[in-house]
Amino acid sequence: MSEDIFDQKFISISGKVVNCILLSVLWVIFSLPVFTAGASFAALLKSCRSTVLGDEGYAWKTFRESFRAAFKKATLIWTVLLAAEVFLFLDLRLILSLAETDGAWHALTMFCVMIMLFAAAAGIYSFMQALCLDLPVKDILRNAVLLAFSNVGRTFLIFLIFGACAAGCLFFPFLIIILPGAAGILYYKLAERPIRKYLMD
């Protein structure tokens, strides 16, 4: 009896790991044309919820359908977020160049980095809403900013996961076949509760 339970758990965990790897590969492939990265990220979050956490459906089918459903809104959200990140990055470079001549500018460096990370975390909330809410993009982005501000602890954890995954993939490129899927699961778990609470309120 105990062996049967162990076998079932092993099969279940193995299936989740395989789905996680498959979703990571799909995320990379669908993100290659950079302008589709937003829809790819939204599809990753939805697919992690359905196939890894919920054991529902097939990873490829769920990802493809989610990608199509989210494409328009998620691409627009991605464009706005990418423009904001580029603007903040250019500001950061300017601040760093000014800091070389005047040390007082160093204080703004960390602030600018934090705003960039905050924008990335707000993106998680945005992409999750793009698939589950029938709202205009401007309302989705506004909700995302409010959610990120009102859930600082969770937002900070999203910062850490995002940074850890980026560093992991940079220094160990082979991890890209598992880290995006694993991060997608964590992002979903961190963002789901605040979004549900916000909708109920």
Coordinates of C-alpha atoms in Angstrom, one line a residue:
M1 CA 0.0 0.0 0.0
S2 CA 2.7 2.4 1.0
E3 CA 4.7 1.5 -2.1
D4 CA 1.7 2.4 -4.3
I5 CA 1.4 5.8 -2.6
F6 CA 5.1 6.4 -3.1
D7 CA 4.8 5.4 -6.8
Q8 CA 1.9 7.8 -7.2
K9 CA 3.7 10.7 -5.6
F10 CA 6.8 10.0 -7.6
I11 CA 4.8 9.9 -10.9
S12 CA 3.0 13.1 -9.9
I13 CA 6.3 14.9 -9.0
S14 CA 8.0 13.7 -12.2
G15 CA 5.0 14.9 -14.3
K16 CA 5.3 18.4 -12.7
V17 CA 9.0 18.6 -13.3
V18 CA 8.5 17.5 -17.0
N19 CA 5.8 20.2 -17.4
C20 CA 8.0 22.8 -15.7
I21 CA 10.8 22.0 -18.2
L22 CA 8.4 22.0 -21.2
L23 CA 6.9 25.4 -20.1
S24 CA 10.4 26.9 -19.7
V25 CA 11.4 25.8 -23.2
L26 CA 8.1 27.1 -24.6
W27 CA 8.6 30.4 -22.8
V28 CA 12.0 30.8 -24.3
I29 CA 10.9 29.9 -27.9
F30 CA 7.8 32.2 -27.8
S31 CA 9.8 35.1 -26.3
L32 CA 12.5 35.1 -29.0
P33 CA 10.8 37.8 -31.1
V34 CA 11.1 40.3 -28.2
F35 CA 7.7 41.9 -28.8
T36 CA 5.9 38.6 -28.0
A37 CA 7.6 38.3 -24.6
G38 CA 4.6 39.7 -22.7
A39 CA 2.2 37.2 -24.2
S40 CA 4.7 34.5 -23.5
F41 CA 5.1 35.5 -19.9
A42 CA 1.3 35.6 -19.4
A43 CA 1.0 32.2 -21.0
L44 CA 3.7 30.8 -18.7
L45 CA 1.9 32.0 -15.6
K46 CA -1.5 30.6 -16.7
S47 CA 0.1 27.3 -17.8
C48 CA 2.0 27.0 -14.5
R49 CA -1.3 27.4 -12.7
S50 CA -3.2 24.8 -14.8
T51 CA -0.7 22.1 -15.6
V52 CA 1.8 22.2 -12.8
L53 CA -0.2 23.4 -9.8
G54 CA -3.6 22.1 -10.9
D55 CA -2.6 19.0 -12.9
E56 CA -5.1 20.1 -15.6
G57 CA -4.7 19.8 -19.3
Y58 CA -1.5 19.5 -21.4
A59 CA 1.4 22.0 -21.1
W60 CA 1.7 22.6 -24.9
K61 CA -2.0 23.1 -25.5
T62 CA -2.6 25.3 -22.4
F63 CA 0.4 27.4 -23.2
R64 CA -0.6 27.9 -26.9
E65 CA -4.2 28.8 -26.0
S66 CA -3.1 31.1 -23.2
F67 CA -0.6 32.8 -25.6
R68 CA -3.4 33.5 -28.1
A69 CA -5.9 34.7 -25.6
A70 CA -3.4 37.1 -23.9
F71 CA -1.6 38.3 -27.0
K72 CA -3.2 41.6 -27.6
K73 CA -3.4 42.9 -24.0
A74 CA -0.1 41.3 -22.8
T75 CA 1.8 42.7 -25.8
L76 CA 0.5 46.2 -25.1
I77 CA 1.3 45.8 -21.4
W78 CA 4.8 44.5 -22.3
T79 CA 5.4 47.5 -24.6
V80 CA 4.5 50.0 -21.8
L81 CA 6.7 48.1 -19.2
L82 CA 9.6 47.8 -21.6
A83 CA 9.5 51.5 -22.4
A84 CA 9.4 52.3 -18.7
E85 CA 12.4 50.0 -18.0
V86 CA 14.4 51.5 -20.9
F87 CA 13.7 55.0 -19.6
L88 CA 14.7 54.0 -16.1
F89 CA 17.9 52.3 -17.4
L90 CA 18.9 55.4 -19.3
D91 CA 18.3 57.4 -16.1
L92 CA 20.4 55.0 -14.2
R93 CA 23.3 55.4 -16.6
L94 CA 23.0 59.1 -16.4
I95 CA 23.0 59.0 -12.6
L96 CA 26.0 56.7 -12.6
S97 CA 28.0 59.1 -14.9
L98 CA 27.1 62.0 -12.6
A99 CA 28.1 60.0 -9.6
E100 CA 31.6 59.7 -10.9
T101 CA 32.1 63.5 -10.5
D102 CA 29.8 64.1 -7.5
G103 CA 29.3 61.4 -4.9
A104 CA 25.9 62.9 -3.8
W105 CA 24.3 61.2 -6.9
H106 CA 25.1 57.8 -5.4
A107 CA 22.0 58.0 -3.2
L108 CA 19.8 58.1 -6.4
T109 CA 21.4 55.0 -7.9
M110 CA 19.8 52.5 -5.5
F111 CA 16.4 54.3 -5.7
C112 CA 16.5 54.0 -9.5
V113 CA 17.3 50.3 -9.3
M114 CA 14.5 49.7 -6.8
I115 CA 12.0 51.5 -9.2
M116 CA 13.2 49.2 -12.0
L117 CA 12.6 46.1 -9.9
F118 CA 9.3 47.5 -8.8
A119 CA 8.2 47.9 -12.4
A120 CA 9.2 44.3 -13.1
A121 CA 7.1 43.1 -10.1
A122 CA 4.1 45.2 -11.3
G123 CA 4.5 43.4 -14.6
I124 CA 3.8 40.0 -12.9
Y125 CA 0.5 41.4 -11.5
S126 CA -0.3 42.9 -14.9
F127 CA 0.2 39.7 -16.9
M128 CA -1.9 37.6 -14.5
Q129 CA -4.7 40.1 -14.8
A130 CA -4.5 40.1 -18.6
L131 CA -5.7 36.5 -18.7
C132 CA -8.3 36.6 -16.0
L133 CA -9.9 40.0 -16.1
D134 CA -11.8 41.7 -18.9
L135 CA -10.4 45.2 -18.2
P136 CA -8.7 47.9 -20.4
V137 CA -4.9 47.9 -20.3
K138 CA -4.8 51.2 -18.4
D139 CA -6.9 49.7 -15.6
I140 CA -4.8 46.6 -15.5
L141 CA -1.6 48.6 -15.1
R142 CA -3.2 50.9 -12.5
N143 CA -4.3 47.8 -10.5
A144 CA -0.8 46.3 -10.8
V145 CA 0.8 49.4 -9.4
L146 CA -1.6 49.5 -6.5
L147 CA -1.1 45.7 -5.8
A148 CA 2.6 46.1 -5.9
F149 CA 2.5 49.0 -3.4
S150 CA 0.0 47.4 -1.1
N151 CA 1.8 44.1 -0.9
V152 CA 5.4 45.2 -0.3
G153 CA 6.5 41.9 1.2
R154 CA 5.3 39.8 -1.7
T155 CA 6.6 42.4 -4.2
F156 CA 10.0 42.2 -2.5
L157 CA 10.0 38.4 -2.8
I158 CA 9.2 38.7 -6.5
F159 CA 12.2 41.1 -6.8
L160 CA 14.4 38.4 -5.2
I161 CA 13.1 35.5 -7.4
F162 CA 13.5 37.7 -10.5
G163 CA 17.0 38.6 -9.6
A164 CA 18.0 35.0 -8.7
C165 CA 16.6 33.6 -11.9
A166 CA 18.3 36.3 -14.0
A167 CA 21.6 35.6 -12.3
G168 CA 21.2 31.8 -12.5
C169 CA 20.5 31.9 -16.2
L170 CA 23.4 34.4 -16.8
F171 CA 26.0 32.4 -15.0
F172 CA 24.6 28.9 -15.7
P173 CA 22.8 29.2 -19.1
F174 CA 21.6 25.5 -19.0
L175 CA 19.3 26.4 -16.1
I176 CA 17.1 28.3 -18.6
I177 CA 15.4 24.9 -19.3
I178 CA 13.9 24.8 -15.8
L179 CA 14.2 28.2 -14.0
P180 CA 11.5 30.1 -15.9
G181 CA 8.9 27.4 -15.2
A182 CA 9.9 27.2 -11.5
A183 CA 9.8 31.0 -11.2
G184 CA 6.4 31.1 -12.9
I185 CA 5.0 28.8 -10.2
L186 CA 6.4 31.0 -7.5
Y187 CA 5.2 34.2 -9.2
Y188 CA 1.7 32.8 -9.5
K189 CA 1.6 31.7 -5.8
L190 CA 2.8 35.1 -4.7
A191 CA 0.5 37.2 -6.9
E192 CA -2.7 35.1 -6.8
R193 CA -3.8 35.9 -3.3
P194 CA -3.4 39.7 -3.5
I195 CA -5.3 39.8 -6.8
R196 CA -8.2 37.7 -5.5
K197 CA -8.4 39.9 -2.4
Y198 CA -8.3 43.0 -4.5
L199 CA -11.1 41.7 -6.7
M200 CA -13.2 40.8 -3.7
D201 CA -12.7 44.2 -2.2

